mmCIF file of C-alpha atoms in Angstrom:
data_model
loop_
_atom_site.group_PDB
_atom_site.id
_atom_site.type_symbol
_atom_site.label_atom_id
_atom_site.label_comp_id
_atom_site.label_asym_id
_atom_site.label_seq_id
_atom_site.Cartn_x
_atom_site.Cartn_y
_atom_site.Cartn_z
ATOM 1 C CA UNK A 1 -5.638 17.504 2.798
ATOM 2 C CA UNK A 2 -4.450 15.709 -0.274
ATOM 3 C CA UNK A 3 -6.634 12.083 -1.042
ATOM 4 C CA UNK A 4 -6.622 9.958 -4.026
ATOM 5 C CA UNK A 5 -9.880 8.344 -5.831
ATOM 6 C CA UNK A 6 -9.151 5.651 -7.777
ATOM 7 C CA UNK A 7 -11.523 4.207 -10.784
ATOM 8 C CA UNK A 8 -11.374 1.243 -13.101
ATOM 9 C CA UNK A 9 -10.801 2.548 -17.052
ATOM 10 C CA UNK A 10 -11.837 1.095 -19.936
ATOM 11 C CA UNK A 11 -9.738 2.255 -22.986
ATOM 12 C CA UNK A 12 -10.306 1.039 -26.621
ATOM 13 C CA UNK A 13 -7.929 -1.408 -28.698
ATOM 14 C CA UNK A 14 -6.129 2.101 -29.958
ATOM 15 C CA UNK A 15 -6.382 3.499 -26.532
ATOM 16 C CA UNK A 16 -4.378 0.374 -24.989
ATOM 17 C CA UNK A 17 -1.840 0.656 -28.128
ATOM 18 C CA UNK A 18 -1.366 4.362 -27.004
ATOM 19 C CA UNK A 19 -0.979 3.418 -23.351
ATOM 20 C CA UNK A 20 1.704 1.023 -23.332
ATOM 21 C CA UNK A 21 3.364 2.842 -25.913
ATOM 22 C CA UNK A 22 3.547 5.847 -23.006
ATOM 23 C CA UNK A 23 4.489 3.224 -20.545
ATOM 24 C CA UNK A 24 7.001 2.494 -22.638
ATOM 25 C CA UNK A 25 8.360 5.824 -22.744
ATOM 26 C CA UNK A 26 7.921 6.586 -19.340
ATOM 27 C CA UNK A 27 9.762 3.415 -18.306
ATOM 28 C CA UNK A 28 12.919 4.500 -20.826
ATOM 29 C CA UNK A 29 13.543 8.217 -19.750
ATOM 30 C CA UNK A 30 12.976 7.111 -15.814
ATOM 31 C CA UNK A 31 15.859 4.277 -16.637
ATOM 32 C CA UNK A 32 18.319 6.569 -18.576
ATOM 33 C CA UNK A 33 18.064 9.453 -16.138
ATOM 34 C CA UNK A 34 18.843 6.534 -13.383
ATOM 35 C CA UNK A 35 21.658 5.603 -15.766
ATOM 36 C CA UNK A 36 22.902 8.927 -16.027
ATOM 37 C CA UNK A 37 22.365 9.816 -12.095
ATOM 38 C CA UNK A 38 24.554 6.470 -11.875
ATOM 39 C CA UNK A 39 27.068 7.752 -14.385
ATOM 40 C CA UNK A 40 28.298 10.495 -11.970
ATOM 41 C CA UNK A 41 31.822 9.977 -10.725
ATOM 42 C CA UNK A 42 30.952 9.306 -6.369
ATOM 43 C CA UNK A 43 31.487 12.604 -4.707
ATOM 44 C CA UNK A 44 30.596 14.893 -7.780
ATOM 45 C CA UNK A 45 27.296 17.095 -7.761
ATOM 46 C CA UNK A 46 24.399 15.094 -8.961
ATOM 47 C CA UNK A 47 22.628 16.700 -12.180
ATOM 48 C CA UNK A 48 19.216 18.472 -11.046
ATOM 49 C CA UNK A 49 15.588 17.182 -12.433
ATOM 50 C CA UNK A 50 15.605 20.048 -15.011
ATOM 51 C CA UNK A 51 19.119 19.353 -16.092
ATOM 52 C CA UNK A 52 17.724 15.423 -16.469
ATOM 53 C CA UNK A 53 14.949 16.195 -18.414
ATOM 54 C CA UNK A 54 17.137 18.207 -21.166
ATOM 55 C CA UNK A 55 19.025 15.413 -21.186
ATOM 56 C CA UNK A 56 16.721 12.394 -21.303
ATOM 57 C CA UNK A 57 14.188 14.039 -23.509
ATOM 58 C CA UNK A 58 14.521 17.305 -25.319
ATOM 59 C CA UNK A 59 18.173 16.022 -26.584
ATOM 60 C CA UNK A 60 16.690 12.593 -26.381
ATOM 61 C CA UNK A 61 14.184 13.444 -29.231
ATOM 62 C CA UNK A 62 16.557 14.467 -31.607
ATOM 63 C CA UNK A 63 18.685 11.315 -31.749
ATOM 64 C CA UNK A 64 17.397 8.357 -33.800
ATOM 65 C CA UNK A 65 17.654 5.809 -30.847
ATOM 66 C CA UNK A 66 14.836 7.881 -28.938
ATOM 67 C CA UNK A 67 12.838 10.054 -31.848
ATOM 68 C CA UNK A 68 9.727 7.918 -30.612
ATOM 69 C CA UNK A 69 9.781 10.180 -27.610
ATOM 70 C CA UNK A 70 8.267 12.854 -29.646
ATOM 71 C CA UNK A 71 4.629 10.233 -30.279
ATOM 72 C CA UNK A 72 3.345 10.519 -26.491
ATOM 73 C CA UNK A 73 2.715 13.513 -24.601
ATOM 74 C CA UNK A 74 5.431 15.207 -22.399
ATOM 75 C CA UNK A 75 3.787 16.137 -19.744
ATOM 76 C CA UNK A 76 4.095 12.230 -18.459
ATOM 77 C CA UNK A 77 7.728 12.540 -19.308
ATOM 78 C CA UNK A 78 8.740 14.837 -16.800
ATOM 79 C CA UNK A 79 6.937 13.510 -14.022
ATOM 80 C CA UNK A 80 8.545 10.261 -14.355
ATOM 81 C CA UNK A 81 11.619 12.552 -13.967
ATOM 82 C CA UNK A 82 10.295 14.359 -11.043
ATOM 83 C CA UNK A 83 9.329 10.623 -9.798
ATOM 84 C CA UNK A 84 13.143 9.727 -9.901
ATOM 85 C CA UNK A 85 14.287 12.920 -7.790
ATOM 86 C CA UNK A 86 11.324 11.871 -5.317
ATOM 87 C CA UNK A 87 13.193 8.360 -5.306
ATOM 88 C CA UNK A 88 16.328 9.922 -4.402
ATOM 89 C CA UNK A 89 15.074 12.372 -2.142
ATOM 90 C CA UNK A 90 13.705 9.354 0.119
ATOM 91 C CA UNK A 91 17.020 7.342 -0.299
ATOM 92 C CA UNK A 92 19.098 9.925 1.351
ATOM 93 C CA UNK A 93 16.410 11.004 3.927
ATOM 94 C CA UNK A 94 16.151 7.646 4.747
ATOM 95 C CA UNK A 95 20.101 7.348 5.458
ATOM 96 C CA UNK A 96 20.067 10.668 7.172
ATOM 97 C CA UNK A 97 17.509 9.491 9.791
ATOM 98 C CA UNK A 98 14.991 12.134 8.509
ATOM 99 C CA UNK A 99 12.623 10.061 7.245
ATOM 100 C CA UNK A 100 10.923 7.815 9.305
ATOM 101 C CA UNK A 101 10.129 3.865 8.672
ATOM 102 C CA UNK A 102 12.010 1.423 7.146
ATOM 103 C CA UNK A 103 15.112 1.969 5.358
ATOM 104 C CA UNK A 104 14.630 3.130 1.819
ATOM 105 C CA UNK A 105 17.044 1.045 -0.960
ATOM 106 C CA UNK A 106 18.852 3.254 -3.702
ATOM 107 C CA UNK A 107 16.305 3.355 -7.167
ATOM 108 C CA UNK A 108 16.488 0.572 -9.247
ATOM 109 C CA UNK A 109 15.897 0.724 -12.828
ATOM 110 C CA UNK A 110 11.925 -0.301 -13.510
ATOM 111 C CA UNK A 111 10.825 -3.460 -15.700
ATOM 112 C CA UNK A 112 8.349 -4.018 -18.535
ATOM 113 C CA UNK A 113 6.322 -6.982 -16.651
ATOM 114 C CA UNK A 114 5.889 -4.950 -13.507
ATOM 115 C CA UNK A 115 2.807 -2.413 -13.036
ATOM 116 C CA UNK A 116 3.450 0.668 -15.320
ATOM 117 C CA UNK A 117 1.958 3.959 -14.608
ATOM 118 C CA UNK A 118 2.098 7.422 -15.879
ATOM 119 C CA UNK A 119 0.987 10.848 -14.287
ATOM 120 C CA UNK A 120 -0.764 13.822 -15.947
ATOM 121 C CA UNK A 121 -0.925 16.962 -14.020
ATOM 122 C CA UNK A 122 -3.581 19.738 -15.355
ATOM 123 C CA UNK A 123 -2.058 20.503 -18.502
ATOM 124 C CA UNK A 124 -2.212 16.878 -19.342
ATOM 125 C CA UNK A 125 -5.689 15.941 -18.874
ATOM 126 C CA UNK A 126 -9.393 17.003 -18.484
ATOM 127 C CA UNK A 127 -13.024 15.788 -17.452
ATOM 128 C CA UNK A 128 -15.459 15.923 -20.164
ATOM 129 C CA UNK A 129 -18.114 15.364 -18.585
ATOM 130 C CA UNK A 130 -18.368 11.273 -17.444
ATOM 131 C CA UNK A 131 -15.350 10.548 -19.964
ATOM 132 C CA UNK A 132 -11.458 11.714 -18.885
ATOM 133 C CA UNK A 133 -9.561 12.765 -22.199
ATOM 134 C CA UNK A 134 -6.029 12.709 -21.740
ATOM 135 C CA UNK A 135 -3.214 14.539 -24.167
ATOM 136 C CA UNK A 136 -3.019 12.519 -27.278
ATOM 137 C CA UNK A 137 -4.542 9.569 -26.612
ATOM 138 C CA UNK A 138 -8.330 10.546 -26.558
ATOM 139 C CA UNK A 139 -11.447 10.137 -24.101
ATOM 140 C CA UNK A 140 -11.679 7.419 -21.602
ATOM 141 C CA UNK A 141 -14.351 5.400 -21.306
ATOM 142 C CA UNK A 142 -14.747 5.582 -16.957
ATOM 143 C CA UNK A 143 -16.481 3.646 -14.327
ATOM 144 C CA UNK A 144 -17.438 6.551 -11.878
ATOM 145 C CA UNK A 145 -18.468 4.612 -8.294
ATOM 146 C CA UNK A 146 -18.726 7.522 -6.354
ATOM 147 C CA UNK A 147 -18.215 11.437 -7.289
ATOM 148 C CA UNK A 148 -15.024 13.281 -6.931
ATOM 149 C CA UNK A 149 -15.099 15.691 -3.798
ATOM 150 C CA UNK A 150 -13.267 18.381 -5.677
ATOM 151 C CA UNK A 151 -11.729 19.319 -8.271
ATOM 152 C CA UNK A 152 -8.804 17.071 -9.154
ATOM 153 C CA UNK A 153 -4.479 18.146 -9.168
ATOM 154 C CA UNK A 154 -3.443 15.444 -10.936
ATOM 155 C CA UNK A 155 -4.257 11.656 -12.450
ATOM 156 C CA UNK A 156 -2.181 8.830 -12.660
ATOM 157 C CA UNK A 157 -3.080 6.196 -15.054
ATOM 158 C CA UNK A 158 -1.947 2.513 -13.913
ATOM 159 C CA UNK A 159 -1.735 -0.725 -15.223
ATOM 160 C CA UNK A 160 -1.553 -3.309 -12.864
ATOM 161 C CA UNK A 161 -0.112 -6.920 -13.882
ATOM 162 C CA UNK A 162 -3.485 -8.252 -14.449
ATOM 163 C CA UNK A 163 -3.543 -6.258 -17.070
ATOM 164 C CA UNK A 164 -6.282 -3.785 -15.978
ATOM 165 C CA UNK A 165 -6.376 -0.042 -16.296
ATOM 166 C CA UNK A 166 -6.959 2.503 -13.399
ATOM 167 C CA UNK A 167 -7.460 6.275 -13.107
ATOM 168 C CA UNK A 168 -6.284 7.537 -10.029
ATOM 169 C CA UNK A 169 -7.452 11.265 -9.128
ATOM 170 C CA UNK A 170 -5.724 13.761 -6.338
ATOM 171 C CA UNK A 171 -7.902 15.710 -4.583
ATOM 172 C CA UNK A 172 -8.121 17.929 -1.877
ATOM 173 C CA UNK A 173 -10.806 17.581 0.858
ATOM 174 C CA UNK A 174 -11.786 18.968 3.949
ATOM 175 C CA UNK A 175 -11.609 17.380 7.776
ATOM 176 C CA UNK A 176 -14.985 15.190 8.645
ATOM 177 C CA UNK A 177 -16.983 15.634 11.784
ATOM 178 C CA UNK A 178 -18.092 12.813 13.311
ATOM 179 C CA UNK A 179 -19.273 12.240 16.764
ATOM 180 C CA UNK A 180 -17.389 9.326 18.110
ATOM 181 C CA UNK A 181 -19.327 6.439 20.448
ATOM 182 C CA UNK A 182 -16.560 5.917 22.610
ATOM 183 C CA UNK A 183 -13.831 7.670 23.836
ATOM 184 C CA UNK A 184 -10.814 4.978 23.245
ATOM 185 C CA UNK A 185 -10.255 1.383 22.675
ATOM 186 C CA UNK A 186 -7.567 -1.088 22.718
ATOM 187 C CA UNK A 187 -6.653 -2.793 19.421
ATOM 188 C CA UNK A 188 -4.501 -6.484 20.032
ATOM 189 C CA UNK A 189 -3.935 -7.559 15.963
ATOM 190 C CA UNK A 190 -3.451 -11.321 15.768
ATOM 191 C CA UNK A 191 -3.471 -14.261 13.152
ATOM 192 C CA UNK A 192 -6.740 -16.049 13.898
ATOM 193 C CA UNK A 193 -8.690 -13.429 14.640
ATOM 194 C CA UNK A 194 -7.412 -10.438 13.191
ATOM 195 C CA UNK A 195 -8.300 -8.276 15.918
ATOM 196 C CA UNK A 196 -9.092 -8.294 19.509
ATOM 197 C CA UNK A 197 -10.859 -5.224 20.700
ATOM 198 C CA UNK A 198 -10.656 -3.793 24.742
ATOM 199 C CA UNK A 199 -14.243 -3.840 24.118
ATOM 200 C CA UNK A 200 -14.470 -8.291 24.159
ATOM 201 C CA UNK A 201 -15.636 -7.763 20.505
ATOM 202 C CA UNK A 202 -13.869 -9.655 17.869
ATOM 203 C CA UNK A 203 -12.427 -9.088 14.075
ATOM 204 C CA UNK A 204 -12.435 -11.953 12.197
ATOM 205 C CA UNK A 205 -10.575 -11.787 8.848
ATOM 206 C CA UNK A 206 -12.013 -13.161 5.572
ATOM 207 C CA UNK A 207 -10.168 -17.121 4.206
ATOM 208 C CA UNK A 208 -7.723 -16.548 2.361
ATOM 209 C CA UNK A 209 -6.868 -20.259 2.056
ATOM 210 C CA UNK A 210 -9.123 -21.561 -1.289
ATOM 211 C CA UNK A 211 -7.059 -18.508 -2.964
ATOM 212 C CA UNK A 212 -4.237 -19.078 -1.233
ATOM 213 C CA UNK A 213 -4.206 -23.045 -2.271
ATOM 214 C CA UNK A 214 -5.049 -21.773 -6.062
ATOM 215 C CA UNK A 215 -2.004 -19.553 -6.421
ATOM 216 C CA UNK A 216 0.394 -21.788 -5.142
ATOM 217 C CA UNK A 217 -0.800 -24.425 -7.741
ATOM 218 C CA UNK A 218 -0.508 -21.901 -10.436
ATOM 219 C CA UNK A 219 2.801 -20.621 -9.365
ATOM 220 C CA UNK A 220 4.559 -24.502 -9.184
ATOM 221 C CA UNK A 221 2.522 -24.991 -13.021
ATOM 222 C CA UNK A 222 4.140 -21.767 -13.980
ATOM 223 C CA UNK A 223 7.742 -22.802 -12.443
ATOM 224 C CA UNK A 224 8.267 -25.754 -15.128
ATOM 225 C CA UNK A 225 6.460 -24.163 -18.060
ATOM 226 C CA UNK A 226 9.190 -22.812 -20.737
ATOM 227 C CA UNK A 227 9.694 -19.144 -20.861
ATOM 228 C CA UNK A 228 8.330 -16.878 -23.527
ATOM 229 C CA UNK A 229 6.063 -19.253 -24.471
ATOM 230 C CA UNK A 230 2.181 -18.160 -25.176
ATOM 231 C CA UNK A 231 0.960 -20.857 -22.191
ATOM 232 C CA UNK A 232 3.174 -19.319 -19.562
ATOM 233 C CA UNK A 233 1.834 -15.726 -20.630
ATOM 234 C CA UNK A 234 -1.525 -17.076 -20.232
ATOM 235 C CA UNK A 235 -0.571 -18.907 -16.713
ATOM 236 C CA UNK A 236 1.137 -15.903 -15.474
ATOM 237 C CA UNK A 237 -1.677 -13.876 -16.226
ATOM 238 C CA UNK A 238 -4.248 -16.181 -14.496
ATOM 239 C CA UNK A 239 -1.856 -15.709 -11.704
ATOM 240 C CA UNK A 240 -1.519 -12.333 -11.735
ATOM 241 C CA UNK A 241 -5.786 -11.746 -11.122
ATOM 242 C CA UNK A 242 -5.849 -14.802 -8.693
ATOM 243 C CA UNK A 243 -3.695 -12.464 -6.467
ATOM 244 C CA UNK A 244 -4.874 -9.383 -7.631
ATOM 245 C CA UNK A 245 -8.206 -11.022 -6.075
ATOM 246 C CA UNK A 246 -6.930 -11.762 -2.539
ATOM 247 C CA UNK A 247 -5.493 -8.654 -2.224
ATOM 248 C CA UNK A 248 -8.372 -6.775 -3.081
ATOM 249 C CA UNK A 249 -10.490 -8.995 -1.046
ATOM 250 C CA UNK A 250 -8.023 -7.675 2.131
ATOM 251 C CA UNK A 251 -7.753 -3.833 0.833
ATOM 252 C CA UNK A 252 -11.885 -3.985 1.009
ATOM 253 C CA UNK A 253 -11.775 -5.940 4.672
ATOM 254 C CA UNK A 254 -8.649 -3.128 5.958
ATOM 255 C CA UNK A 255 -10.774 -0.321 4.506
ATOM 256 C CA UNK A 256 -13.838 -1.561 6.486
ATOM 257 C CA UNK A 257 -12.524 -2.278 9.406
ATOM 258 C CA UNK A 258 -10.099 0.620 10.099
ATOM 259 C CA UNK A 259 -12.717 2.914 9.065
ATOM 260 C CA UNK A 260 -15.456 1.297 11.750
ATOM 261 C CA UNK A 261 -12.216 1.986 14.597
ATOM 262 C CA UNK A 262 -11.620 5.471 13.650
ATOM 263 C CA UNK A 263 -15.410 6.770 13.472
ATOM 264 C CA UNK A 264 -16.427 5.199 16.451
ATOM 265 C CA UNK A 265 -13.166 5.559 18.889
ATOM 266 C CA UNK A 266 -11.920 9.245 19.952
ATOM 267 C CA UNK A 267 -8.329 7.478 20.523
ATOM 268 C CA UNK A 268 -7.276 4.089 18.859
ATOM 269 C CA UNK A 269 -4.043 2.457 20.634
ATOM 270 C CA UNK A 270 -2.205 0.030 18.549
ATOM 271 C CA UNK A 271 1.205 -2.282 19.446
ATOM 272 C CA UNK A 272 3.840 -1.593 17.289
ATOM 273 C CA UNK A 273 4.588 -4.924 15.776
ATOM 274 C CA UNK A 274 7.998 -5.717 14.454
ATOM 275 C CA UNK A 275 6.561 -7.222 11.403
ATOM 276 C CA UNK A 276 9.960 -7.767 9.412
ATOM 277 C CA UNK A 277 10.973 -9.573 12.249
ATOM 278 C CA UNK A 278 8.188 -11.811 12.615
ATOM 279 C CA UNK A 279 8.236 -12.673 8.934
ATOM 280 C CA UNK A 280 11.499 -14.768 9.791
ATOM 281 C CA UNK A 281 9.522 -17.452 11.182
ATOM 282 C CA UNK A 282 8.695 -19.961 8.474
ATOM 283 C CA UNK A 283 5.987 -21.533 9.847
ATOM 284 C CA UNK A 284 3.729 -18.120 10.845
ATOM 285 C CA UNK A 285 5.111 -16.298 7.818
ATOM 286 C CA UNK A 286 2.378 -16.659 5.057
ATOM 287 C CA UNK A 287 -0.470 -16.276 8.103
ATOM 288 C CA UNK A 288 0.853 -13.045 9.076
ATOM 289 C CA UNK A 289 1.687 -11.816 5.719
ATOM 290 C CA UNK A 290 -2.037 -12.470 4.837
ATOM 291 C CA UNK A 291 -3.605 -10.881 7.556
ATOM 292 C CA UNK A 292 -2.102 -7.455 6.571
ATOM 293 C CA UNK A 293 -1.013 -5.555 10.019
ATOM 294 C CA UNK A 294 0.830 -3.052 8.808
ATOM 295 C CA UNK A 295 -0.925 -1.766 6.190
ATOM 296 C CA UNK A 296 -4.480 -1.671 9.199
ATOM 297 C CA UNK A 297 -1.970 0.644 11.034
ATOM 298 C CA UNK A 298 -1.182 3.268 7.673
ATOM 299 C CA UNK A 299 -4.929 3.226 7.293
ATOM 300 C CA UNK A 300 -5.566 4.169 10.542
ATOM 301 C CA UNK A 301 -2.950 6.460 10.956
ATOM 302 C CA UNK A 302 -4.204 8.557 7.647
ATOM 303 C CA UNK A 303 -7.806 8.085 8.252
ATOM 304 C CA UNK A 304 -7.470 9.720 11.676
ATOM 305 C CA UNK A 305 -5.943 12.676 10.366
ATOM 306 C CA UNK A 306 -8.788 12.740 8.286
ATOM 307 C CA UNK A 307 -11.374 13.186 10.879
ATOM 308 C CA UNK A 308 -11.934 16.092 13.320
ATOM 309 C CA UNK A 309 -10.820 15.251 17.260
ATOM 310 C CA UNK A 310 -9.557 11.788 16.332
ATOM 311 C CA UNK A 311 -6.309 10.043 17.338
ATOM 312 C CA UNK A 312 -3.939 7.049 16.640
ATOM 313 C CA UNK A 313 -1.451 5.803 19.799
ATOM 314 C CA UNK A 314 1.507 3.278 19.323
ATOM 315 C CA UNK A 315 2.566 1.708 22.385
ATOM 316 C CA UNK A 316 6.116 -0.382 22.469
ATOM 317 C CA UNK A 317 6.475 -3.566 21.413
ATOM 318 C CA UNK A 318 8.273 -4.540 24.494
ATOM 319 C CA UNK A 319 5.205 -3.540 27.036
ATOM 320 C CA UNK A 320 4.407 -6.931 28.313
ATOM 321 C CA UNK A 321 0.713 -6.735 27.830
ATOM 322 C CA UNK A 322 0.231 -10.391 27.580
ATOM 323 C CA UNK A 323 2.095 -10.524 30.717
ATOM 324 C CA UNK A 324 -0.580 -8.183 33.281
ATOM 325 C CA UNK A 325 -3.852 -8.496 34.727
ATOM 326 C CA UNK A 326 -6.000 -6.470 33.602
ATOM 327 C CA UNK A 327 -8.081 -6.221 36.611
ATOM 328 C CA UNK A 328 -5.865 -5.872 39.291
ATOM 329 C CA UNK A 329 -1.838 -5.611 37.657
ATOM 330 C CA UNK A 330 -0.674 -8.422 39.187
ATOM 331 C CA UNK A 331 1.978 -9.829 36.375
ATOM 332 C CA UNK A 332 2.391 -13.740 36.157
ATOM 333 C CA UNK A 333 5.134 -13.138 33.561
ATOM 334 C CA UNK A 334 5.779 -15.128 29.852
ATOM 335 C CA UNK A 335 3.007 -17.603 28.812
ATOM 336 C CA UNK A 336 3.659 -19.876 26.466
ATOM 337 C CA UNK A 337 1.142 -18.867 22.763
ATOM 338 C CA UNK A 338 -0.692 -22.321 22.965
ATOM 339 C CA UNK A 339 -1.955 -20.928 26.325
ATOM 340 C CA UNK A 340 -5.469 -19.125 25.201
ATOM 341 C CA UNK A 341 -7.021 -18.706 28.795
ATOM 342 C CA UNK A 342 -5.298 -17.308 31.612
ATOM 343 C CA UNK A 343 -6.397 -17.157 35.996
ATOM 344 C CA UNK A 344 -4.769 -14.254 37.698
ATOM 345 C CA UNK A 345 -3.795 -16.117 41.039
ATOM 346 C CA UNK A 346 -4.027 -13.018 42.724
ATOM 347 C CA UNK A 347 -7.670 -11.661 41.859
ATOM 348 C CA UNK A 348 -9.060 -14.665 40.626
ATOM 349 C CA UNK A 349 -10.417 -13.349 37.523
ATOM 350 C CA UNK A 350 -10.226 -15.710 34.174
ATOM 351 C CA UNK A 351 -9.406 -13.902 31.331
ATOM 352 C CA UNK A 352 -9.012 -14.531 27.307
ATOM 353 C CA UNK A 353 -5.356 -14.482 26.214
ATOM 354 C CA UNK A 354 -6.268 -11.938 23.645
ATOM 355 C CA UNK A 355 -8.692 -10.311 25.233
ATOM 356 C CA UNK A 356 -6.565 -9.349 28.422
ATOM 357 C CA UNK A 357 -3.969 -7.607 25.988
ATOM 358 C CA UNK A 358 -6.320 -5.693 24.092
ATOM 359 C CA UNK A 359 -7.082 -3.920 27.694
ATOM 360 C CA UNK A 360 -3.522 -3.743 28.589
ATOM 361 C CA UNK A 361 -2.824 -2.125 25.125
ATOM 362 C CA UNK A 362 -5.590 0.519 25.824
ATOM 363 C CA UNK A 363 -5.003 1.417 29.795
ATOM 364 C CA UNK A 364 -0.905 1.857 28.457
ATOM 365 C CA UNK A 365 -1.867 4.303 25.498
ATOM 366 C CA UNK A 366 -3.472 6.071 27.691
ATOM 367 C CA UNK A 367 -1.491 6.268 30.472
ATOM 368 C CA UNK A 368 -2.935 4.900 33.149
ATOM 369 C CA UNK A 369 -0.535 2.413 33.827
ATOM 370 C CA UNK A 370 2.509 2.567 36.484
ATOM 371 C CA UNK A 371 5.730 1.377 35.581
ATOM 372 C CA UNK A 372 6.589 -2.233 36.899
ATOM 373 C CA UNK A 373 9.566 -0.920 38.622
#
């Protein structure tokens, strides 16, 4: 299976000219072949990704408005054209039904402040031994934190709005073998603790709210400072690493803690949470955008496929888990969320709000529920 490795860059004063000069270009042939995909009178045969890159860059070179084409490699070029018919490809899947998810908007044309990337395949690039030289702009200067598994496909080179540089490699790598220590657990995801396992351990998620304070007092400074001036550059750039930083801090928590679930649980059972939905409440909004659910769910989802004998289950949303006993399935029905602790009138047991759930969410994953009918 196909992973990616990513690694922080460090390119030289020339090297970062020669970069966002390819951004540049990248940026311009993805936005004309938009414009020209655009162009096409509605019911008329869209022009294929060959076709497109005739268009937006062999006949682009030769007129004055894009000879500049011609100063960065092309191999770059017509992956940001291949990019585009990827874009489209999801669009119409995702109107179709075939692809699964949320719905997928039609491309929009890509902007100069937003993070710019560019993609060598093997005729683009090579490893010289600890440096990666890359078609006419030179050797890279890389931090290497762990080895590559394999030989790489492919590298994409990314600049993120903090303004630093990453190499990301595609690999291909073999299924792991790990013994697991149990055979399944129960997964309830929640907002102050970010996880309540079947097992009565807890997840707590890192503070986000000194970060969370900072950023907001940069983005109101930023709000009344004029635009283009040098002191909103420098404000928005402050900005830009001060979320760069919380994010991080979550990808590096996620990472942790999916990978802990998948290498010690045979079968992980997770709720499927109508995030989108839940984001309309104004006062839970920024608490449950920070704690990251849905991206713990696409980590475990690919992580399990990357490990012999392991699985990921998604039970409804509507199974009223909260709603159960644990112990003996007696249901006491909707409880308001300031309730924490809950007695089952009918087995006397006291459970944990949370805690209850987490079971429920296991035992219906697995099956070994009945229907409350």
């Amino acid at each position: 299976m196909k992973v990616r490795y990513q690694y922080r860059i460090y390119p030289t004063p020339q090297q970062v000219k020669g970069l966002n000069q390819l951004f540049g270009c990248c940026r311009v042939v993805y936005n004309d072949a938009l414009a020209i995909v655009r162009s096409v009178p509605q019911g008329a045969k869209r022009p294929s990704n060959a076709e497109l890159q005739k268009l937006v860059i062999t006949q682009g070179k030769k007129t004055a408005e894009r000879k500049w084409l011609a100063d960065v490699s092309v191999v770059p070029l017509q992956q940001s054209v291949q990019d585009l018919g990827v874009a489209f490809k999801n669009f119409f899947e995702s109107r179709s039904g075939k692809r699964k998810g949320s719905k997928v908007g039609f491309p929009r044309f890509k902007k100069k402040l937003n993070q710019q990337s560019a993609r060598f395949v093997r005729t683009g690039f090579s490893l010289k031994g600890n440096k990666l030289e890359l078609a006419k702009l030179g050797r890279f200067k890389v931090k290497w934190s762990r080895p590559l598994p394999s030989e790489p496909s492919s590298v994409t080179i990314i600049r993120n709005t903090a303004g630093q540089y990453h190499a990301s490699f595609v690999v291909e790598i073999g299924p792991i073998n790990i013994e697991p220590l149990r055979p399944s657990i129960g997964v309830d995801l929640g907002i102050k603790t970010f996880a309540f396992l079947s097992t009565g351990d807890r997840v707590e998620s890192p503070g986000y709210n000194r970060l969370d304070r900072k950023t907001r007092r940069f983005q109101r400074k930023l709000a009344r400072q004029v635009k283009g001036s040098k002191r909103r550059e420098k404000t928005r750039l402050r900005l830009a690493k001060l979320k760069l930083k919380t994010a991080n801090i979550r990808k590096d928590f996620l990472h942790k803690t999916t990978t802990q679930l998948i290498h010690e649980n045979q079968v992980v059972v997770l709720e499927d949470l109508a995030v989108k939905n839940m984001l309309g409440n104004r006062k839970l909004a920024r608490a449950i955008s920070e704690q990251g659910w849905g991206t713990a769910r696409t980590m475990c989802e690919a992580k399990a496929s990357m490990v012999n004998d392991r699985e990921v289950r998604i039970i409804s949303r509507w199974e009223p888990t909260s709603q159960i006993c644990s112990d003996c399935g007696f249901r006491w029905g909707k409880v308001a969320l300031s309730v924490r602790s809950i007695l089952c009138v009918s087995c006397g047991t006291e459970h944990d709000r949370d805690g209850n759930a987490a079971k429920n969410i296991e035992k219906s994953g697995l099956g070994l529920t009945q229907d409350s009918k």
